[in-house]
Amino acid sequence: MSLRSPLARARGHGSAKDGVGHWWHHRVTSVALVPLLLWLAFSIAALAGASFEEARAWLASPVVAVFAILTLAVTFYHFKLGLDVVIEDYVYGKGAKTASLMIAGFICTLLGAATIFAVLKVSLGG
């Protein structure tokens, strides 16, 4: 039986400074997504059978557009946080991990920006 601390084995394996912040952001976005996604689901259900012009008029409301953009932004940020955890846990090799994290961040940002642009374009009548 060894009396050494289990922490002694962890030395030299990187810092654990930002794990709590990452975990906290993931939980906060989870909580924020509950009412946002419920709002979105009920709104889409209420629009069932509506024409494109009726949907555009609905999305043209400033409150609706802001909630839609907020839902998209929080969703893609939450997705990126979760994807980072998966990559950090299952991608081995420092270069591959760094490249995967960068690519995932770029793709999440690109998709988030594209969907927000689409909401703005439809809501502003473009």
PDB file of C-alpha atoms in Angstrom:
ATOM      1  CA  MET A   1       0.000   0.000   0.000  1.00  0.00           C
ATOM      2  CA  SER A   2       1.381   3.346  -1.025  1.00  0.00           C
ATOM      3  CA  LEU A   3       0.989   6.475   1.057  1.00  0.00           C
ATOM      4  CA  ARG A   4       1.638   8.735  -1.924  1.00  0.00           C
ATOM      5  CA  SER A   5      -1.069  11.147  -2.918  1.00  0.00           C
ATOM      6  CA  PRO A   6      -2.967  10.308  -6.135  1.00  0.00           C
ATOM      7  CA  LEU A   7      -2.225  13.881  -7.204  1.00  0.00           C
ATOM      8  CA  ALA A   8       1.441  12.991  -7.531  1.00  0.00           C
ATOM      9  CA  ARG A   9       0.604  10.922 -10.626  1.00  0.00           C
ATOM     10  CA  ALA A  10      -1.135  13.894 -12.253  1.00  0.00           C
ATOM     11  CA  ARG A  11       1.899  16.156 -12.237  1.00  0.00           C
ATOM     12  CA  GLY A  12       3.044  17.219 -15.661  1.00  0.00           C
ATOM     13  CA  HIS A  13      -0.245  16.316 -17.356  1.00  0.00           C
ATOM     14  CA  GLY A  14      -1.400  19.877 -17.987  1.00  0.00           C
ATOM     15  CA  SER A  15      -3.298  22.483 -16.086  1.00  0.00           C
ATOM     16  CA  ALA A  16      -6.864  22.142 -14.905  1.00  0.00           C
ATOM     17  CA  LYS A  17      -7.510  25.863 -14.564  1.00  0.00           C
ATOM     18  CA  ASP A  18     -10.354  26.321 -17.045  1.00  0.00           C
ATOM     19  CA  GLY A  19     -12.317  23.109 -16.560  1.00  0.00           C
ATOM     20  CA  VAL A  20     -14.726  24.615 -14.047  1.00  0.00           C
ATOM     21  CA  GLY A  21     -15.436  27.609 -16.283  1.00  0.00           C
ATOM     22  CA  HIS A  22     -16.109  25.359 -19.244  1.00  0.00           C
ATOM     23  CA  TRP A  23     -18.379  23.131 -17.165  1.00  0.00           C
ATOM     24  CA  TRP A  24     -20.218  26.165 -15.770  1.00  0.00           C
ATOM     25  CA  HIS A  25     -20.795  27.690 -19.240  1.00  0.00           C
ATOM     26  CA  HIS A  26     -22.150  24.381 -20.499  1.00  0.00           C
ATOM     27  CA  ARG A  27     -24.619  24.181 -17.596  1.00  0.00           C
ATOM     28  CA  VAL A  28     -25.709  27.821 -17.955  1.00  0.00           C
ATOM     29  CA  THR A  29     -26.358  27.403 -21.672  1.00  0.00           C
ATOM     30  CA  SER A  30     -28.302  24.215 -20.915  1.00  0.00           C
ATOM     31  CA  VAL A  31     -30.567  26.085 -18.527  1.00  0.00           C
ATOM     32  CA  ALA A  32     -30.958  28.986 -20.971  1.00  0.00           C
ATOM     33  CA  LEU A  33     -31.900  26.611 -23.794  1.00  0.00           C
ATOM     34  CA  VAL A  34     -34.863  25.119 -21.916  1.00  0.00           C
ATOM     35  CA  PRO A  35     -37.175  28.156 -22.158  1.00  0.00           C
ATOM     36  CA  LEU A  36     -35.744  29.241 -25.511  1.00  0.00           C
ATOM     37  CA  LEU A  37     -36.365  25.874 -27.164  1.00  0.00           C
ATOM     38  CA  LEU A  38     -39.818  25.578 -25.574  1.00  0.00           C
ATOM     39  CA  TRP A  39     -40.659  29.011 -26.989  1.00  0.00           C
ATOM     40  CA  LEU A  40     -39.347  27.963 -30.405  1.00  0.00           C
ATOM     41  CA  ALA A  41     -41.232  24.656 -30.404  1.00  0.00           C
ATOM     42  CA  PHE A  42     -44.554  26.263 -29.460  1.00  0.00           C
ATOM     43  CA  SER A  43     -44.004  29.062 -31.980  1.00  0.00           C
ATOM     44  CA  ILE A  44     -43.276  26.647 -34.812  1.00  0.00           C
ATOM     45  CA  ALA A  45     -46.284  24.536 -33.824  1.00  0.00           C
ATOM     46  CA  ALA A  46     -48.472  27.658 -33.935  1.00  0.00           C
ATOM     47  CA  LEU A  47     -47.146  28.418 -37.426  1.00  0.00           C
ATOM     48  CA  ALA A  48     -47.993  24.949 -38.770  1.00  0.00           C
ATOM     49  CA  GLY A  49     -49.739  25.378 -42.091  1.00  0.00           C
ATOM     50  CA  ALA A  50     -48.836  29.059 -42.369  1.00  0.00           C
ATOM     51  CA  SER A  51     -47.605  30.496 -45.641  1.00  0.00           C
ATOM     52  CA  PHE A  52     -44.106  31.870 -46.084  1.00  0.00           C
ATOM     53  CA  GLU A  53     -45.462  35.415 -45.931  1.00  0.00           C
ATOM     54  CA  GLU A  54     -47.216  34.697 -42.628  1.00  0.00           C
ATOM     55  CA  ALA A  55     -44.018  33.191 -41.218  1.00  0.00           C
ATOM     56  CA  ARG A  56     -42.021  36.169 -42.492  1.00  0.00           C
ATOM     57  CA  ALA A  57     -44.485  38.567 -40.846  1.00  0.00           C
ATOM     58  CA  TRP A  58     -44.134  36.624 -37.585  1.00  0.00           C
ATOM     59  CA  LEU A  59     -40.326  36.719 -37.794  1.00  0.00           C
ATOM     60  CA  ALA A  60     -40.388  40.431 -38.673  1.00  0.00           C
ATOM     61  CA  SER A  61     -41.492  41.226 -35.127  1.00  0.00           C
ATOM     62  CA  PRO A  62     -38.434  42.614 -33.295  1.00  0.00           C
ATOM     63  CA  VAL A  63     -39.105  40.535 -30.167  1.00  0.00           C
ATOM     64  CA  VAL A  64     -39.456  37.324 -32.181  1.00  0.00           C
ATOM     65  CA  ALA A  65     -36.323  38.057 -34.232  1.00  0.00           C
ATOM     66  CA  VAL A  66     -34.283  38.754 -31.094  1.00  0.00           C
ATOM     67  CA  PHE A  67     -35.501  35.548 -29.422  1.00  0.00           C
ATOM     68  CA  ALA A  68     -34.760  33.544 -32.590  1.00  0.00           C
ATOM     69  CA  ILE A  69     -31.230  34.972 -32.839  1.00  0.00           C
ATOM     70  CA  LEU A  70     -30.642  34.417 -29.112  1.00  0.00           C
ATOM     71  CA  THR A  71     -31.813  30.808 -29.446  1.00  0.00           C
ATOM     72  CA  LEU A  72     -29.448  30.200 -32.358  1.00  0.00           C
ATOM     73  CA  ALA A  73     -26.467  31.866 -30.663  1.00  0.00           C
ATOM     74  CA  VAL A  74     -26.910  29.957 -27.408  1.00  0.00           C
ATOM     75  CA  THR A  75     -27.535  26.682 -29.271  1.00  0.00           C
ATOM     76  CA  PHE A  76     -24.359  26.892 -31.339  1.00  0.00           C
ATOM     77  CA  TYR A  77     -22.277  27.998 -28.346  1.00  0.00           C
ATOM     78  CA  HIS A  78     -23.642  25.080 -26.306  1.00  0.00           C
ATOM     79  CA  PHE A  79     -22.932  22.733 -29.226  1.00  0.00           C
ATOM     80  CA  LYS A  80     -19.349  23.990 -29.478  1.00  0.00           C
ATOM     81  CA  LEU A  81     -18.778  23.515 -25.739  1.00  0.00           C
ATOM     82  CA  GLY A  82     -20.038  19.934 -25.922  1.00  0.00           C
ATOM     83  CA  LEU A  83     -18.019  19.198 -29.038  1.00  0.00           C
ATOM     84  CA  ASP A  84     -14.885  20.531 -27.329  1.00  0.00           C
ATOM     85  CA  VAL A  85     -15.363  18.059 -24.481  1.00  0.00           C
ATOM     86  CA  VAL A  86     -15.763  15.139 -26.894  1.00  0.00           C
ATOM     87  CA  ILE A  87     -12.664  16.169 -28.857  1.00  0.00           C
ATOM     88  CA  GLU A  88     -10.586  16.678 -25.714  1.00  0.00           C
ATOM     89  CA  ASP A  89     -11.613  13.263 -24.395  1.00  0.00           C
ATOM     90  CA  TYR A  90     -11.351  11.145 -27.550  1.00  0.00           C
ATOM     91  CA  VAL A  91      -8.838  12.752 -29.924  1.00  0.00           C
ATOM     92  CA  TYR A  92      -5.279  11.801 -29.107  1.00  0.00           C
ATOM     93  CA  GLY A  93      -2.159  13.618 -30.141  1.00  0.00           C
ATOM     94  CA  LYS A  94      -1.572  17.278 -29.425  1.00  0.00           C
ATOM     95  CA  GLY A  95      -1.591  18.369 -33.083  1.00  0.00           C
ATOM     96  CA  ALA A  96      -4.710  16.428 -33.994  1.00  0.00           C
ATOM     97  CA  LYS A  97      -6.517  17.682 -30.889  1.00  0.00           C
ATOM     98  CA  THR A  98      -5.577  21.306 -31.552  1.00  0.00           C
ATOM     99  CA  ALA A  99      -6.563  21.062 -35.217  1.00  0.00           C
ATOM    100  CA  SER A 100      -9.862  19.375 -34.355  1.00  0.00           C
ATOM    101  CA  LEU A 101     -10.719  22.026 -31.776  1.00  0.00           C
ATOM    102  CA  MET A 102      -9.933  24.804 -34.248  1.00  0.00           C
ATOM    103  CA  ILE A 103     -11.953  23.214 -37.050  1.00  0.00           C
ATOM    104  CA  ALA A 104     -14.906  22.530 -34.748  1.00  0.00           C
ATOM    105  CA  GLY A 105     -14.829  26.122 -33.484  1.00  0.00           C
ATOM    106  CA  PHE A 106     -14.683  27.456 -37.037  1.00  0.00           C
ATOM    107  CA  ILE A 107     -17.559  25.257 -38.223  1.00  0.00           C
ATOM    108  CA  CYS A 108     -19.770  26.122 -35.238  1.00  0.00           C
ATOM    109  CA  THR A 109     -19.070  29.829 -35.731  1.00  0.00           C
ATOM    110  CA  LEU A 110     -19.721  29.612 -39.460  1.00  0.00           C
ATOM    111  CA  LEU A 111     -23.004  27.721 -39.047  1.00  0.00           C
ATOM    112  CA  GLY A 112     -24.137  30.027 -36.248  1.00  0.00           C
ATOM    113  CA  ALA A 113     -23.369  33.125 -38.310  1.00  0.00           C
ATOM    114  CA  ALA A 114     -25.125  31.666 -41.369  1.00  0.00           C
ATOM    115  CA  THR A 115     -28.305  30.854 -39.449  1.00  0.00           C
ATOM    116  CA  ILE A 116     -28.359  34.250 -37.748  1.00  0.00           C
ATOM    117  CA  PHE A 117     -27.843  35.897 -41.145  1.00  0.00           C
ATOM    118  CA  ALA A 118     -30.788  33.892 -42.507  1.00  0.00           C
ATOM    119  CA  VAL A 119     -33.033  35.045 -39.650  1.00  0.00           C
ATOM    120  CA  LEU A 120     -31.999  38.663 -40.229  1.00  0.00           C
ATOM    121  CA  LYS A 121     -32.518  38.375 -43.967  1.00  0.00           C
ATOM    122  CA  VAL A 122     -36.026  36.921 -43.589  1.00  0.00           C
ATOM    123  CA  SER A 123     -37.049  39.212 -40.743  1.00  0.00           C
ATOM    124  CA  LEU A 124     -35.816  42.366 -42.479  1.00  0.00           C
ATOM    125  CA  GLY A 125     -37.496  41.401 -45.747  1.00  0.00           C
ATOM    126  CA  GLY A 126     -34.335  40.905 -47.792  1.00  0.00           C
TER     127      GLY A 126
END
